[in-house]
PDB file of C-alpha atoms in Angstrom:
ATOM      1  CA  MET A   1      -0.532   0.330  -0.908  1.00  0.00           C
ATOM      2  CA  THR A   2       1.277   3.282  -1.208  1.00  0.00           C
ATOM      3  CA  GLU A   3       2.051   5.310   2.118  1.00  0.00           C
ATOM      4  CA  ILE A   4       0.956   9.747   1.405  1.00  0.00           C
ATOM      5  CA  LYS A   5       3.248  11.744   1.303  1.00  0.00           C
ATOM      6  CA  ALA A   6       0.996  14.954   0.968  1.00  0.00           C
ATOM      7  CA  VAL A   7      -2.699  16.387   0.939  1.00  0.00           C
ATOM      8  CA  THR A   8      -3.719  19.700  -0.492  1.00  0.00           C
ATOM      9  CA  PHE A   9      -6.527  22.114  -0.111  1.00  0.00           C
ATOM     10  CA  ASP A  10      -7.523  24.360  -2.863  1.00  0.00           C
ATOM     11  CA  VAL A  11      -9.417  26.518  -1.450  1.00  0.00           C
ATOM     12  CA  GLY A  12      -8.369  29.627  -2.394  1.00  0.00           C
ATOM     13  CA  GLY A  13      -8.671  28.946  -6.277  1.00  0.00           C
ATOM     14  CA  THR A  14      -4.976  29.561  -6.119  1.00  0.00           C
ATOM     15  CA  LEU A  15      -4.041  26.189  -8.091  1.00  0.00           C
ATOM     16  CA  ALA A  16      -7.412  25.851  -9.769  1.00  0.00           C
ATOM     17  CA  LYS A  17     -10.983  27.592 -10.572  1.00  0.00           C
ATOM     18  CA  GLY A  18     -13.845  27.010  -9.392  1.00  0.00           C
ATOM     19  CA  GLY A  19     -16.893  29.365  -8.484  1.00  0.00           C
ATOM     20  CA  LEU A  20     -20.020  29.293  -5.762  1.00  0.00           C
ATOM     21  CA  ASP A  21     -23.079  27.737  -6.901  1.00  0.00           C
ATOM     22  CA  GLU A  22     -25.323  30.166  -5.821  1.00  0.00           C
ATOM     23  CA  LYS A  23     -28.177  28.615  -6.118  1.00  0.00           C
ATOM     24  CA  LEU A  24     -27.289  25.464  -4.668  1.00  0.00           C
ATOM     25  CA  TYR A  25     -25.753  28.416  -1.434  1.00  0.00           C
ATOM     26  CA  LEU A  26     -29.743  31.466  -1.889  1.00  0.00           C
ATOM     27  CA  SER A  27     -31.368  28.138  -1.003  1.00  0.00           C
ATOM     28  CA  LYS A  28     -29.749  26.726   1.819  1.00  0.00           C
ATOM     29  CA  VAL A  29     -28.546  30.055   3.593  1.00  0.00           C
ATOM     30  CA  THR A  30     -32.276  31.364   3.184  1.00  0.00           C
ATOM     31  CA  GLY A  31     -33.681  28.742   4.479  1.00  0.00           C
ATOM     32  CA  TYR A  32     -30.932  27.979   7.200  1.00  0.00           C
ATOM     33  CA  LEU A  33     -31.861  32.001   8.332  1.00  0.00           C
ATOM     34  CA  ARG A  34     -35.376  31.319   8.465  1.00  0.00           C
ATOM     35  CA  LYS A  35     -35.423  28.694  10.757  1.00  0.00           C
ATOM     36  CA  GLN A  36     -33.071  30.407  12.979  1.00  0.00           C
ATOM     37  CA  GLY A  37     -35.933  33.313  13.602  1.00  0.00           C
ATOM     38  CA  PHE A  38     -34.806  36.038  10.203  1.00  0.00           C
ATOM     39  CA  ASP A  39     -36.924  37.774   8.523  1.00  0.00           C
ATOM     40  CA  VAL A  40     -35.097  36.970   4.984  1.00  0.00           C
ATOM     41  CA  SER A  41     -36.137  36.552   1.421  1.00  0.00           C
ATOM     42  CA  LEU A  42     -34.575  34.867  -1.894  1.00  0.00           C
ATOM     43  CA  GLU A  43     -34.405  38.589  -3.333  1.00  0.00           C
ATOM     44  CA  GLU A  44     -32.562  40.434  -0.404  1.00  0.00           C
ATOM     45  CA  CYS A  45     -29.926  37.676   0.205  1.00  0.00           C
ATOM     46  CA  SER A  46     -29.145  37.161  -3.637  1.00  0.00           C
ATOM     47  CA  ARG A  47     -28.282  41.243  -3.539  1.00  0.00           C
ATOM     48  CA  ALA A  48     -26.085  40.723  -0.502  1.00  0.00           C
ATOM     49  CA  THR A  49     -24.513  37.317  -2.059  1.00  0.00           C
ATOM     50  CA  ALA A  50     -24.225  38.737  -5.392  1.00  0.00           C
ATOM     51  CA  LYS A  51     -22.071  42.367  -3.881  1.00  0.00           C
ATOM     52  CA  GLY A  52     -20.399  39.806  -1.867  1.00  0.00           C
ATOM     53  CA  LEU A  53     -19.632  38.275  -4.810  1.00  0.00           C
ATOM     54  CA  GLU A  54     -18.721  41.181  -6.531  1.00  0.00           C
ATOM     55  CA  GLU A  55     -16.155  42.223  -3.792  1.00  0.00           C
ATOM     56  CA  LEU A  56     -14.805  39.785  -4.300  1.00  0.00           C
ATOM     57  CA  SER A  57     -13.749  39.772  -7.576  1.00  0.00           C
ATOM     58  CA  LEU A  58     -12.616  43.581  -6.945  1.00  0.00           C
ATOM     59  CA  ARG A  59     -10.490  41.867  -4.894  1.00  0.00           C
ATOM     60  CA  ARG A  60      -8.998  38.583  -7.258  1.00  0.00           C
ATOM     61  CA  LYS A  61      -8.084  41.527  -9.966  1.00  0.00           C
ATOM     62  CA  ASP A  62      -5.379  42.938  -6.475  1.00  0.00           C
ATOM     63  CA  ASN A  63      -4.345  39.023  -6.199  1.00  0.00           C
ATOM     64  CA  LEU A  64      -6.218  38.783  -3.003  1.00  0.00           C
ATOM     65  CA  GLU A  65      -9.058  36.198  -2.416  1.00  0.00           C
ATOM     66  CA  MET A  66     -11.537  36.565   0.451  1.00  0.00           C
ATOM     67  CA  ASN A  67     -11.952  33.175   2.214  1.00  0.00           C
ATOM     68  CA  PHE A  68     -15.634  31.809   1.947  1.00  0.00           C
ATOM     69  CA  GLU A  69     -16.595  32.973   6.547  1.00  0.00           C
ATOM     70  CA  GLU A  70     -15.455  36.363   4.986  1.00  0.00           C
ATOM     71  CA  PHE A  71     -17.606  35.776   2.679  1.00  0.00           C
ATOM     72  CA  CYS A  72     -20.865  35.086   4.845  1.00  0.00           C
ATOM     73  CA  SER A  73     -19.431  37.354   7.360  1.00  0.00           C
ATOM     74  CA  LYS A  74     -20.200  39.678   4.668  1.00  0.00           C
ATOM     75  CA  VAL A  75     -23.656  38.600   3.297  1.00  0.00           C
ATOM     76  CA  LEU A  76     -24.775  38.330   6.947  1.00  0.00           C
ATOM     77  CA  GLN A  77     -24.119  42.295   7.925  1.00  0.00           C
ATOM     78  CA  ASP A  78     -25.480  43.339   4.109  1.00  0.00           C
ATOM     79  CA  LEU A  79     -28.846  41.636   5.426  1.00  0.00           C
ATOM     80  CA  GLY A  80     -28.854  43.720   8.272  1.00  0.00           C
ATOM     81  CA  ILE A  81     -27.882  40.225  10.348  1.00  0.00           C
ATOM     82  CA  THR A  82     -25.119  39.756  12.708  1.00  0.00           C
ATOM     83  CA  PRO A  83     -22.131  37.056  12.335  1.00  0.00           C
ATOM     84  CA  THR A  84     -21.963  35.368  14.665  1.00  0.00           C
ATOM     85  CA  GLU A  85     -19.302  32.298  15.610  1.00  0.00           C
ATOM     86  CA  GLU A  86     -22.214  29.971  15.384  1.00  0.00           C
ATOM     87  CA  LEU A  87     -23.858  31.117  11.580  1.00  0.00           C
ATOM     88  CA  LEU A  88     -20.964  31.561  10.589  1.00  0.00           C
ATOM     89  CA  GLU A  89     -20.353  27.325  11.650  1.00  0.00           C
ATOM     90  CA  HIS A  90     -23.427  26.523  10.409  1.00  0.00           C
ATOM     91  CA  ILE A  91     -23.587  28.100   7.042  1.00  0.00           C
ATOM     92  CA  LEU A  92     -20.172  26.866   6.556  1.00  0.00           C
ATOM     93  CA  SER A  93     -20.922  23.288   7.268  1.00  0.00           C
ATOM     94  CA  LEU A  94     -24.027  23.566   4.965  1.00  0.00           C
ATOM     95  CA  TYR A  95     -22.138  24.179   1.973  1.00  0.00           C
ATOM     96  CA  PHE A  96     -19.170  22.233   2.770  1.00  0.00           C
TER      97      PHE A  96
END
């Protein structure tokens, strides 16, 4: 049996490009936030997500990144929701 020497994770698009599955993200995050008692519509979440993706795009033009937690924090803030550690951890678990 071959021994594994190293494992590489590329979550910032350095080695491979990828994108957010926006439809899946919106569905899962909006549903979760509603279950937590937040009055947020799919349209509001879509606008906040689009704003976060635009900021990510601008950062990448300058060879900068934004991790998933930071992205979700910005989306939540745009929705008027304080991004607590608990909310962020659960949103991360929904998507990954």
